[in-house]
mmCIF file of C-alpha atoms in Angstrom:
data_model
loop_
_atom_site.group_PDB
_atom_site.id
_atom_site.type_symbol
_atom_site.label_atom_id
_atom_site.label_comp_id
_atom_site.label_asym_id
_atom_site.label_seq_id
_atom_site.Cartn_x
_atom_site.Cartn_y
_atom_site.Cartn_z
ATOM 1 C CA MET A 1 0.000 0.000 0.000
ATOM 2 C CA GLN A 2 1.365 3.406 -0.991
ATOM 3 C CA ASN A 3 2.054 5.691 1.957
ATOM 4 C CA LYS A 4 0.242 9.000 1.496
ATOM 5 C CA LEU A 5 2.295 10.917 4.068
ATOM 6 C CA LYS A 6 4.493 13.674 2.671
ATOM 7 C CA ILE A 7 7.604 14.998 4.368
ATOM 8 C CA VAL A 8 7.310 18.719 5.108
ATOM 9 C CA LYS A 9 10.460 20.534 3.988
ATOM 10 C CA TYR A 10 12.270 23.503 5.476
ATOM 11 C CA PRO A 11 11.338 26.440 5.551
ATOM 12 C CA GLU A 12 7.671 25.430 6.111
ATOM 13 C CA LYS A 13 6.357 27.277 9.182
ATOM 14 C CA ILE A 14 5.035 24.181 10.989
ATOM 15 C CA LEU A 15 8.648 23.074 11.505
ATOM 16 C CA ASN A 16 9.216 26.094 13.763
ATOM 17 C CA VAL A 17 6.067 25.791 15.882
ATOM 18 C CA SER A 18 5.949 24.202 19.328
ATOM 19 C CA CYS A 19 3.467 21.329 19.063
ATOM 20 C CA ARG A 20 0.449 20.790 21.273
ATOM 21 C CA GLU A 21 0.250 17.951 23.771
ATOM 22 C CA ILE A 22 -1.913 14.950 22.951
ATOM 23 C CA SER A 23 -4.700 14.095 25.393
ATOM 24 C CA PRO A 24 -4.935 10.468 26.576
ATOM 25 C CA LYS A 25 -8.335 10.058 24.881
ATOM 26 C CA GLU A 26 -6.773 10.958 21.494
ATOM 27 C CA ILE A 27 -4.136 8.212 21.645
ATOM 28 C CA PRO A 28 -6.279 5.243 20.439
ATOM 29 C CA GLY A 29 -7.101 7.202 17.270
ATOM 30 C CA LEU A 30 -3.401 7.612 16.422
ATOM 31 C CA LYS A 31 -2.558 3.944 15.750
ATOM 32 C CA ASP A 32 -2.879 4.164 11.948
ATOM 33 C CA LEU A 33 -0.946 7.434 11.819
ATOM 34 C CA ILE A 34 1.841 5.928 13.936
ATOM 35 C CA GLU A 35 2.160 2.915 11.612
ATOM 36 C CA GLN A 36 2.188 5.204 8.562
ATOM 37 C CA MET A 37 4.915 7.293 10.210
ATOM 38 C CA TYR A 38 7.109 4.216 10.774
ATOM 39 C CA GLN A 39 6.521 3.160 7.171
ATOM 40 C CA LYS A 40 7.364 6.632 5.802
ATOM 41 C CA MET A 41 10.469 6.883 8.000
ATOM 42 C CA ARG A 42 11.745 3.551 6.617
ATOM 43 C CA GLU A 43 10.915 4.535 3.011
ATOM 44 C CA GLU A 44 13.042 7.666 3.495
ATOM 45 C CA ASP A 45 15.882 5.784 5.276
ATOM 46 C CA GLY A 46 15.352 7.812 8.431
ATOM 47 C CA VAL A 47 16.002 6.951 12.066
ATOM 48 C CA GLY A 48 13.169 9.101 13.405
ATOM 49 C CA LEU A 49 10.168 11.096 12.270
ATOM 50 C CA ALA A 50 8.235 13.723 14.223
ATOM 51 C CA ALA A 51 4.613 14.694 13.599
ATOM 52 C CA PRO A 52 5.403 18.251 12.412
ATOM 53 C CA GLN A 53 7.523 16.710 9.648
ATOM 54 C CA ILE A 54 4.310 15.325 8.168
ATOM 55 C CA GLY A 55 2.287 18.471 8.831
ATOM 56 C CA LYS A 56 0.747 17.472 12.178
ATOM 57 C CA ASN A 57 1.040 19.911 15.089
ATOM 58 C CA ILE A 58 1.067 17.267 17.858
ATOM 59 C CA LYS A 59 3.727 15.954 20.251
ATOM 60 C CA LEU A 60 4.274 12.582 18.595
ATOM 61 C CA ALA A 61 7.433 11.045 17.165
ATOM 62 C CA VAL A 62 8.633 7.618 16.101
ATOM 63 C CA ILE A 63 12.200 6.332 16.240
ATOM 64 C CA GLU A 64 13.732 3.034 15.166
ATOM 65 C CA VAL A 65 17.261 2.122 16.249
ATOM 66 C CA MET A 66 18.736 -1.384 15.948
ATOM 67 C CA ASN A 67 15.294 -2.763 14.940
ATOM 68 C CA GLU A 68 13.810 -1.449 18.206
ATOM 69 C CA ARG A 69 10.790 0.836 17.817
ATOM 70 C CA TYR A 70 10.117 3.787 20.109
ATOM 71 C CA THR A 71 6.826 5.661 19.851
ATOM 72 C CA ILE A 72 6.964 8.772 22.017
ATOM 73 C CA ILE A 73 3.915 10.883 22.818
ATOM 74 C CA ASN A 74 4.294 14.113 24.835
ATOM 75 C CA PRO A 75 7.973 13.308 25.514
ATOM 76 C CA ARG A 76 10.136 15.237 27.973
ATOM 77 C CA ILE A 77 13.844 14.979 28.579
ATOM 78 C CA VAL A 78 14.016 14.645 32.366
ATOM 79 C CA ARG A 79 17.752 14.133 32.636
ATOM 80 C CA SER A 80 20.714 14.639 30.353
ATOM 81 C CA SER A 81 24.375 14.009 30.954
ATOM 82 C CA ASP A 82 26.840 16.832 31.390
ATOM 83 C CA LYS A 83 29.083 14.959 28.954
ATOM 84 C CA LYS A 84 28.374 15.964 25.381
ATOM 85 C CA ASN A 85 29.231 14.492 22.005
ATOM 86 C CA VAL A 86 29.639 16.441 18.790
ATOM 87 C CA LEU A 87 27.769 14.373 16.234
ATOM 88 C CA GLU A 88 26.960 14.566 12.563
ATOM 89 C CA GLU A 89 23.255 14.969 11.920
ATOM 90 C CA GLY A 90 20.846 15.263 9.049
ATOM 91 C CA CYS A 91 17.080 15.588 8.759
ATOM 92 C CA LEU A 92 14.417 14.375 6.346
ATOM 93 C CA SER A 93 12.924 17.896 6.368
ATOM 94 C CA VAL A 94 16.248 19.493 5.393
ATOM 95 C CA PRO A 95 17.401 17.236 2.540
ATOM 96 C CA LYS A 96 21.077 16.878 1.622
ATOM 97 C CA ILE A 97 22.218 19.200 4.443
ATOM 98 C CA PHE A 98 24.241 17.840 7.346
ATOM 99 C CA GLY A 99 25.861 19.470 10.334
ATOM 100 C CA PHE A 100 27.771 18.879 13.536
ATOM 101 C CA ILE A 101 25.655 19.216 16.677
ATOM 102 C CA LYS A 102 26.590 19.084 20.344
ATOM 103 C CA ARG A 103 24.211 16.655 22.063
ATOM 104 C CA ALA A 104 24.082 15.104 25.537
ATOM 105 C CA LYS A 105 25.837 11.746 25.555
ATOM 106 C CA ARG A 106 23.044 10.187 27.651
ATOM 107 C CA VAL A 107 19.425 11.160 28.227
ATOM 108 C CA LYS A 108 16.423 9.951 30.164
ATOM 109 C CA VAL A 109 13.086 10.620 28.491
ATOM 110 C CA GLU A 110 9.589 10.212 29.890
ATOM 111 C CA ALA A 111 6.709 9.853 27.457
ATOM 112 C CA LEU A 112 3.562 7.929 26.701
ATOM 113 C CA ASP A 113 3.698 5.012 24.273
ATOM 114 C CA GLU A 114 1.167 4.182 21.540
ATOM 115 C CA ASN A 115 -1.061 2.529 24.187
ATOM 116 C CA GLY A 116 -1.040 5.594 26.442
ATOM 117 C CA LYS A 117 1.239 3.862 28.952
ATOM 118 C CA LYS A 118 3.949 5.915 30.698
ATOM 119 C CA VAL A 119 7.435 4.905 29.587
ATOM 120 C CA LYS A 120 10.917 5.904 30.702
ATOM 121 C CA ILE A 121 13.696 5.548 28.164
ATOM 122 C CA LYS A 122 17.334 5.680 29.245
ATOM 123 C CA ALA A 123 19.432 6.143 26.152
ATOM 124 C CA GLU A 124 22.924 6.734 24.872
ATOM 125 C CA GLY A 125 24.545 6.662 21.462
ATOM 126 C CA LEU A 126 22.344 6.917 18.381
ATOM 127 C CA LEU A 127 19.117 6.515 20.377
ATOM 128 C CA ALA A 128 20.018 9.443 22.669
ATOM 129 C CA GLN A 129 20.850 11.546 19.619
ATOM 130 C CA ALA A 130 17.587 10.610 17.856
ATOM 131 C CA LEU A 131 15.484 11.318 20.953
ATOM 132 C CA GLN A 132 17.002 14.785 21.321
ATOM 133 C CA HIS A 133 16.587 15.508 17.588
ATOM 134 C CA GLU A 134 12.914 14.440 17.481
ATOM 135 C CA ILE A 135 12.011 16.230 20.730
ATOM 136 C CA ASP A 136 13.603 19.363 19.259
ATOM 137 C CA HIS A 137 11.173 19.004 16.315
ATOM 138 C CA LEU A 138 8.237 18.878 18.732
ATOM 139 C CA ASP A 139 9.511 22.104 20.303
ATOM 140 C CA GLY A 140 9.771 23.818 16.904
ATOM 141 C CA LYS A 141 13.570 23.604 16.657
ATOM 142 C CA LEU A 142 15.600 22.332 13.717
ATOM 143 C CA PHE A 143 19.120 20.930 13.854
ATOM 144 C CA ILE A 144 20.338 23.608 11.440
ATOM 145 C CA GLU A 145 19.675 26.208 14.154
ATOM 146 C CA LYS A 146 22.057 24.420 16.551
ATOM 147 C CA ALA A 147 24.704 23.182 14.138
ATOM 148 C CA ARG A 148 28.277 24.338 14.516
ATOM 149 C CA GLU A 149 28.960 23.765 10.856
ATOM 150 C CA LEU A 150 26.672 22.853 7.957
ATOM 151 C CA PHE A 151 27.633 21.136 4.740
ATOM 152 C CA GLU A 152 25.806 19.941 1.668
ATOM 153 C CA LEU A 153 25.891 16.374 0.424
ATOM 154 C CA LYS A 154 26.887 16.483 -3.221
ATOM 155 C CA GLU A 155 25.393 13.963 -5.609
ATOM 156 C CA ASP A 156 27.782 11.820 -7.660
ATOM 157 C CA LYS A 157 27.204 12.384 -11.354
#
């Protein structure tokens, strides 16, 4: 089945808007959207996808790292390490642009999952980076605003 979701590209305004929280009663109605988001993220070779990237102004994101799926609704970073890593990052909404970003090495995130259950995620490495990136999207922030240096991926001819 063809996925009808479209990736919103920079400089669309929705990418710079802080998203609204999702009420618990809304969560059951999001199951199809969540599955479509995972499908679209995989089609685009992404690690994560936030709702504003598909034009939805809600605090919802999906992440897949090492074949482990993380659906985060109304996520909050409740702890982050003082130790930082400078990491290369890209974004499906800012195609072919990459940059170096300083991110916390470890984070603890609290959120609701796709069933409305409270979850706590302790993460490091790529998962910590993806969580911070997607939560930034939900707060209306793009990686290009935080990057130390940006560069363009050139296509081989």
